[in-house]
Amino acid sequence: MWLYWIWLPAKKGEKREQRFIVSSRQRTPQTARQTGRRRWKIEALFKTLKSRFAFGKFGQKTKLGVLRYLCLSVACFFLCHFEHLDQIAQGQEVSSWPDWAALTGQVRMKCVGWVRLFELEKEMEQILAVWDGARQHAA
């Protein structure tokens, strides 16, 4: 077992933070830090997949069901990623780590917003029909 300590870069207005790392392989502290960064990015990806794309809630029992769910989730991820790239291309101010909730809302409005508008139009027609029927009975 190998024990390392590394100093993490300080954020604005904060002190540098010292971390201790235990490893089964001998590494330089710089290699241990790089490996930690890569692993943290992977953990952040899985956290995003579980929280924003509902990977933690799927209850598929068959291989085909899991494959379908995975394909849909990857498609959703790519749609959001392309929306993020579109924002960058348009010169909008975006952060390095996108707000996935906002991106999913924008993609939903762009891709299937017309469905909601159609539903509202049908509902408006139904309401107007009820009002017209009420007026005729009152007269």
PDB file of N, CA and C in Angstrom, residues 76-139:
ATOM      1  N   CYS A  76     -31.167  11.340 -25.602  1.00  0.00           N
ATOM      2  CA  CYS A  76     -31.472  12.555 -24.837  1.00  0.00           C
ATOM      3  C   CYS A  76     -30.198  13.320 -24.502  1.00  0.00           C
ATOM      4  N   PHE A  77     -29.170  12.586 -24.096  1.00  0.00           N
ATOM      5  CA  PHE A  77     -27.900  13.229 -23.765  1.00  0.00           C
ATOM      6  C   PHE A  77     -27.335  13.954 -24.979  1.00  0.00           C
ATOM      7  N   PHE A  78     -27.354  13.298 -26.149  1.00  0.00           N
ATOM      8  CA  PHE A  78     -26.798  13.929 -27.341  1.00  0.00           C
ATOM      9  C   PHE A  78     -27.622  15.132 -27.781  1.00  0.00           C
ATOM     10  N   LEU A  79     -28.941  15.063 -27.665  1.00  0.00           N
ATOM     11  CA  LEU A  79     -29.764  16.229 -27.987  1.00  0.00           C
ATOM     12  C   LEU A  79     -29.404  17.413 -27.097  1.00  0.00           C
ATOM     13  N   CYS A  80     -29.224  17.151 -25.805  1.00  0.00           N
ATOM     14  CA  CYS A  80     -28.840  18.222 -24.883  1.00  0.00           C
ATOM     15  C   CYS A  80     -27.435  18.730 -25.189  1.00  0.00           C
ATOM     16  N   HIS A  81     -26.535  17.819 -25.521  1.00  0.00           N
ATOM     17  CA  HIS A  81     -25.166  18.222 -25.853  1.00  0.00           C
ATOM     18  C   HIS A  81     -25.156  19.099 -27.106  1.00  0.00           C
ATOM     19  N   PHE A  82     -25.940  18.727 -28.124  1.00  0.00           N
ATOM     20  CA  PHE A  82     -26.001  19.532 -29.341  1.00  0.00           C
ATOM     21  C   PHE A  82     -26.624  20.901 -29.067  1.00  0.00           C
ATOM     22  N   GLU A  83     -27.593  20.953 -28.174  1.00  0.00           N
ATOM     23  CA  GLU A  83     -28.174  22.242 -27.781  1.00  0.00           C
ATOM     24  C   GLU A  83     -27.113  23.113 -27.111  1.00  0.00           C
ATOM     25  N   HIS A  84     -26.286  22.502 -26.267  1.00  0.00           N
ATOM     26  CA  HIS A  84     -25.193  23.230 -25.609  1.00  0.00           C
ATOM     27  C   HIS A  84     -24.207  23.757 -26.656  1.00  0.00           C
ATOM     28  N   LEU A  85     -23.844  22.930 -27.633  1.00  0.00           N
ATOM     29  CA  LEU A  85     -22.939  23.369 -28.697  1.00  0.00           C
ATOM     30  C   LEU A  85     -23.572  24.476 -29.529  1.00  0.00           C
ATOM     31  N   ASP A  86     -24.887  24.407 -29.740  1.00  0.00           N
ATOM     32  CA  ASP A  86     -25.598  25.441 -30.478  1.00  0.00           C
ATOM     33  C   ASP A  86     -25.545  26.769 -29.733  1.00  0.00           C
ATOM     34  N   GLN A  87     -25.686  26.724 -28.419  1.00  0.00           N
ATOM     35  CA  GLN A  87     -25.588  27.944 -27.617  1.00  0.00           C
ATOM     36  C   GLN A  87     -24.196  28.554 -27.724  1.00  0.00           C
ATOM     37  N   ILE A  88     -23.173  27.706 -27.700  1.00  0.00           N
ATOM     38  CA  ILE A  88     -21.804  28.203 -27.830  1.00  0.00           C
ATOM     39  C   ILE A  88     -21.610  28.840 -29.204  1.00  0.00           C
ATOM     40  N   ALA A  89     -22.127  28.204 -30.259  1.00  0.00           N
ATOM     41  CA  ALA A  89     -21.980  28.720 -31.618  1.00  0.00           C
ATOM     42  C   ALA A  89     -22.699  30.056 -31.798  1.00  0.00           C
ATOM     43  N   GLN A  90     -23.806  30.256 -31.085  1.00  0.00           N
ATOM     44  CA  GLN A  90     -24.550  31.509 -31.178  1.00  0.00           C
ATOM     45  C   GLN A  90     -23.928  32.609 -30.332  1.00  0.00           C
ATOM     46  N   GLY A  91     -22.887  32.276 -29.583  1.00  0.00           N
ATOM     47  CA  GLY A  91     -22.201  33.274 -28.772  1.00  0.00           C
ATOM     48  C   GLY A  91     -22.857  33.557 -27.442  1.00  0.00           C
ATOM     49  N   GLN A  92     -23.779  32.705 -27.029  1.00  0.00           N
ATOM     50  CA  GLN A  92     -24.395  32.888 -25.718  1.00  0.00           C
ATOM     51  C   GLN A  92     -23.384  32.545 -24.638  1.00  0.00           C
ATOM     52  N   GLU A  93     -23.494  33.223 -23.522  1.00  0.00           N
ATOM     53  CA  GLU A  93     -22.583  32.961 -22.409  1.00  0.00           C
ATOM     54  C   GLU A  93     -22.985  31.648 -21.743  1.00  0.00           C
ATOM     55  N   VAL A  94     -22.093  30.674 -21.798  1.00  0.00           N
ATOM     56  CA  VAL A  94     -22.357  29.368 -21.210  1.00  0.00           C
ATOM     57  C   VAL A  94     -21.190  28.985 -20.320  1.00  0.00           C
ATOM     58  N   SER A  95     -21.489  28.193 -19.303  1.00  0.00           N
ATOM     59  CA  SER A  95     -20.439  27.735 -18.399  1.00  0.00           C
ATOM     60  C   SER A  95     -19.766  26.498 -18.987  1.00  0.00           C
ATOM     61  N   SER A  96     -18.631  26.138 -18.409  1.00  0.00           N
ATOM     62  CA  SER A  96     -17.914  24.967 -18.910  1.00  0.00           C
ATOM     63  C   SER A  96     -18.694  23.686 -18.611  1.00  0.00           C
ATOM     64  N   TRP A  97     -19.438  23.659 -17.507  1.00  0.00           N
ATOM     65  CA  TRP A  97     -20.267  22.499 -17.173  1.00  0.00           C
ATOM     66  C   TRP A  97     -21.713  22.913 -17.372  1.00  0.00           C
ATOM     67  N   PRO A  98     -22.405  22.359 -18.358  1.00  0.00           N
ATOM     68  CA  PRO A  98     -23.749  22.835 -18.692  1.00  0.00           C
ATOM     69  C   PRO A  98     -24.780  22.529 -17.610  1.00  0.00           C
ATOM     70  N   ASP A  99     -25.821  23.353 -17.589  1.00  0.00           N
ATOM     71  CA  ASP A  99     -26.966  23.116 -16.715  1.00  0.00           C
ATOM     72  C   ASP A  99     -27.912  22.185 -17.474  1.00  0.00           C
ATOM     73  N   TRP A 100     -27.855  20.905 -17.137  1.00  0.00           N
ATOM     74  CA  TRP A 100     -28.591  19.893 -17.896  1.00  0.00           C
ATOM     75  C   TRP A 100     -30.094  20.082 -17.784  1.00  0.00           C
ATOM     76  N   ALA A 101     -30.576  20.567 -16.644  1.00  0.00           N
ATOM     77  CA  ALA A 101     -32.022  20.770 -16.494  1.00  0.00           C
ATOM     78  C   ALA A 101     -32.513  21.839 -17.463  1.00  0.00           C
ATOM     79  N   ALA A 102     -31.772  22.935 -17.560  1.00  0.00           N
ATOM     80  CA  ALA A 102     -32.163  23.997 -18.486  1.00  0.00           C
ATOM     81  C   ALA A 102     -32.074  23.519 -19.934  1.00  0.00           C
ATOM     82  N   LEU A 103     -31.033  22.758 -20.241  1.00  0.00           N
ATOM     83  CA  LEU A 103     -30.879  22.245 -21.604  1.00  0.00           C
ATOM     84  C   LEU A 103     -32.008  21.295 -21.985  1.00  0.00           C
ATOM     85  N   THR A 104     -32.415  20.416 -21.057  1.00  0.00           N
ATOM     86  CA  THR A 104     -33.509  19.498 -21.379  1.00  0.00           C
ATOM     87  C   THR A 104     -34.806  20.262 -21.621  1.00  0.00           C
ATOM     88  N   GLY A 105     -35.030  21.324 -20.853  1.00  0.00           N
ATOM     89  CA  GLY A 105     -36.222  22.143 -21.075  1.00  0.00           C
ATOM     90  C   GLY A 105     -36.208  22.820 -22.436  1.00  0.00           C
ATOM     91  N   GLN A 106     -35.042  23.343 -22.830  1.00  0.00           N
ATOM     92  CA  GLN A 106     -34.934  23.997 -24.136  1.00  0.00           C
ATOM     93  C   GLN A 106     -35.110  23.004 -25.278  1.00  0.00           C
ATOM     94  N   VAL A 107     -34.512  21.829 -25.142  1.00  0.00           N
ATOM     95  CA  VAL A 107     -34.662  20.803 -26.180  1.00  0.00           C
ATOM     96  C   VAL A 107     -36.119  20.375 -26.278  1.00  0.00           C
ATOM     97  N   ARG A 108     -36.771  20.214 -25.129  1.00  0.00           N
ATOM     98  CA  ARG A 108     -38.181  19.805 -25.140  1.00  0.00           C
ATOM     99  C   ARG A 108     -39.034  20.844 -25.860  1.00  0.00           C
ATOM    100  N   MET A 109     -38.784  22.126 -25.585  1.00  0.00           N
ATOM    101  CA  MET A 109     -39.576  23.173 -26.234  1.00  0.00           C
ATOM    102  C   MET A 109     -39.299  23.232 -27.728  1.00  0.00           C
ATOM    103  N   LYS A 110     -38.045  23.031 -28.123  1.00  0.00           N
ATOM    104  CA  LYS A 110     -37.719  23.074 -29.552  1.00  0.00           C
ATOM    105  C   LYS A 110     -38.269  21.872 -30.302  1.00  0.00           C
ATOM    106  N   CYS A 111     -38.153  20.694 -29.716  1.00  0.00           N
ATOM    107  CA  CYS A 111     -38.505  19.464 -30.436  1.00  0.00           C
ATOM    108  C   CYS A 111     -39.983  19.107 -30.339  1.00  0.00           C
ATOM    109  N   VAL A 112     -40.582  19.261 -29.181  1.00  0.00           N
ATOM    110  CA  VAL A 112     -41.967  18.820 -29.005  1.00  0.00           C
ATOM    111  C   VAL A 112     -42.865  19.905 -28.416  1.00  0.00           C
ATOM    112  N   GLY A 113     -42.446  21.153 -28.516  1.00  0.00           N
ATOM    113  CA  GLY A 113     -43.282  22.250 -28.030  1.00  0.00           C
ATOM    114  C   GLY A 113     -44.592  22.355 -28.791  1.00  0.00           C
ATOM    115  N   TRP A 114     -44.558  21.979 -30.072  1.00  0.00           N
ATOM    116  CA  TRP A 114     -45.766  22.037 -30.894  1.00  0.00           C
ATOM    117  C   TRP A 114     -46.836  21.083 -30.382  1.00  0.00           C
ATOM    118  N   VAL A 115     -46.435  19.986 -29.739  1.00  0.00           N
ATOM    119  CA  VAL A 115     -47.415  19.035 -29.202  1.00  0.00           C
ATOM    120  C   VAL A 115     -48.239  19.716 -28.113  1.00  0.00           C
ATOM    121  N   ARG A 116     -47.563  20.429 -27.224  1.00  0.00           N
ATOM    122  CA  ARG A 116     -48.273  21.127 -26.142  1.00  0.00           C
ATOM    123  C   ARG A 116     -49.171  22.224 -26.709  1.00  0.00           C
ATOM    124  N   LEU A 117     -48.691  22.939 -27.722  1.00  0.00           N
ATOM    125  CA  LEU A 117     -49.526  23.967 -28.341  1.00  0.00           C
ATOM    126  C   LEU A 117     -50.774  23.358 -28.976  1.00  0.00           C
ATOM    127  N   PHE A 118     -50.638  22.209 -29.619  1.00  0.00           N
ATOM    128  CA  PHE A 118     -51.784  21.518 -30.207  1.00  0.00           C
ATOM    129  C   PHE A 118     -52.775  21.115 -29.123  1.00  0.00           C
ATOM    130  N   GLU A 119     -52.267  20.583 -27.988  1.00  0.00           N
ATOM    131  CA  GLU A 119     -53.140  20.198 -26.878  1.00  0.00           C
ATOM    132  C   GLU A 119     -53.884  21.407 -26.325  1.00  0.00           C
ATOM    133  N   LEU A 120     -53.188  22.529 -26.174  1.00  0.00           N
ATOM    134  CA  LEU A 120     -53.836  23.743 -25.673  1.00  0.00           C
ATOM    135  C   LEU A 120     -54.904  24.240 -26.641  1.00  0.00           C
ATOM    136  N   GLU A 121     -54.629  24.147 -27.935  1.00  0.00           N
ATOM    137  CA  GLU A 121     -55.613  24.568 -28.928  1.00  0.00           C
ATOM    138  C   GLU A 121     -56.873  23.708 -28.851  1.00  0.00           C
ATOM    139  N   LYS A 122     -56.712  22.390 -28.728  1.00  0.00           N
ATOM    140  CA  LYS A 122     -57.867  21.492 -28.601  1.00  0.00           C
ATOM    141  C   LYS A 122     -58.645  21.784 -27.320  1.00  0.00           C
ATOM    142  N   GLU A 123     -57.922  22.014 -26.231  1.00  0.00           N
ATOM    143  CA  GLU A 123     -58.592  22.316 -24.963  1.00  0.00           C
ATOM    144  C   GLU A 123     -59.349  23.635 -25.053  1.00  0.00           C
ATOM    145  N   MET A 124     -58.768  24.615 -25.741  1.00  0.00           N
ATOM    146  CA  MET A 124     -59.438  25.900 -25.909  1.00  0.00           C
ATOM    147  C   MET A 124     -60.725  25.726 -26.721  1.00  0.00           C
ATOM    148  N   GLU A 125     -60.679  24.896 -27.758  1.00  0.00           N
ATOM    149  CA  GLU A 125     -61.885  24.626 -28.549  1.00  0.00           C
ATOM    150  C   GLU A 125     -62.966  23.968 -27.693  1.00  0.00           C
ATOM    151  N   GLN A 126     -62.572  23.039 -26.822  1.00  0.00           N
ATOM    152  CA  GLN A 126     -63.540  22.378 -25.949  1.00  0.00           C
ATOM    153  C   GLN A 126     -64.164  23.370 -24.971  1.00  0.00           C
ATOM    154  N   ILE A 127     -63.350  24.257 -24.419  1.00  0.00           N
ATOM    155  CA  ILE A 127     -63.870  25.259 -23.475  1.00  0.00           C
ATOM    156  C   ILE A 127     -64.840  26.194 -24.186  1.00  0.00           C
ATOM    157  N   LEU A 128     -64.469  26.645 -25.388  1.00  0.00           N
ATOM    158  CA  LEU A 128     -65.358  27.531 -26.143  1.00  0.00           C
ATOM    159  C   LEU A 128     -66.664  26.830 -26.505  1.00  0.00           C
ATOM    160  N   ALA A 129     -66.602  25.533 -26.807  1.00  0.00           N
ATOM    161  CA  ALA A 129     -67.824  24.779 -27.112  1.00  0.00           C
ATOM    162  C   ALA A 129     -68.730  24.711 -25.886  1.00  0.00           C
ATOM    163  N   VAL A 130     -68.144  24.519 -24.702  1.00  0.00           N
ATOM    164  CA  VAL A 130     -68.940  24.485 -23.466  1.00  0.00           C
ATOM    165  C   VAL A 130     -69.554  25.850 -23.209  1.00  0.00           C
ATOM    166  N   TRP A 131     -68.792  26.920 -23.409  1.00  0.00           N
ATOM    167  CA  TRP A 131     -69.329  28.261 -23.200  1.00  0.00           C
ATOM    168  C   TRP A 131     -70.466  28.564 -24.175  1.00  0.00           C
ATOM    169  N   ASP A 132     -70.287  28.177 -25.438  1.00  0.00           N
ATOM    170  CA  ASP A 132     -71.346  28.409 -26.425  1.00  0.00           C
ATOM    171  C   ASP A 132     -72.606  27.627 -26.055  1.00  0.00           C
ATOM    172  N   GLY A 133     -72.443  26.395 -25.577  1.00  0.00           N
ATOM    173  CA  GLY A 133     -73.591  25.588 -25.150  1.00  0.00           C
ATOM    174  C   GLY A 133     -74.280  26.206 -23.949  1.00  0.00           C
ATOM    175  N   ALA A 134     -73.527  26.777 -23.027  1.00  0.00           N
ATOM    176  CA  ALA A 134     -74.108  27.417 -21.847  1.00  0.00           C
ATOM    177  C   ALA A 134     -74.877  28.668 -22.247  1.00  0.00           C
ATOM    178  N   ARG A 135     -74.388  29.416 -23.213  1.00  0.00           N
ATOM    179  CA  ARG A 135     -75.079  30.617 -23.673  1.00  0.00           C
ATOM    180  C   ARG A 135     -76.399  30.258 -24.358  1.00  0.00           C
ATOM    181  N   GLN A 136     -76.388  29.188 -25.137  1.00  0.00           N
ATOM    182  CA  GLN A 136     -77.609  28.793 -25.847  1.00  0.00           C
ATOM    183  C   GLN A 136     -78.682  28.327 -24.866  1.00  0.00           C
ATOM    184  N   HIS A 137     -78.259  27.616 -23.795  1.00  0.00           N
ATOM    185  CA  HIS A 137     -79.240  27.163 -22.805  1.00  0.00           C
ATOM    186  C   HIS A 137     -79.760  28.324 -21.975  1.00  0.00           C
ATOM    187  N   ALA A 138     -78.951  29.339 -21.771  1.00  0.00           N
ATOM    188  CA  ALA A 138     -79.369  30.491 -20.978  1.00  0.00           C
ATOM    189  C   ALA A 138     -80.355  31.351 -21.760  1.00  0.00           C
ATOM    190  N   ALA A 139     -80.262  31.351 -23.071  1.00  0.00           N
ATOM    191  CA  ALA A 139     -81.126  32.206 -23.891  1.00  0.00           C
ATOM    192  C   ALA A 139     -82.437  31.559 -24.115  1.00  0.00           C
TER     193      ALA A 139
END
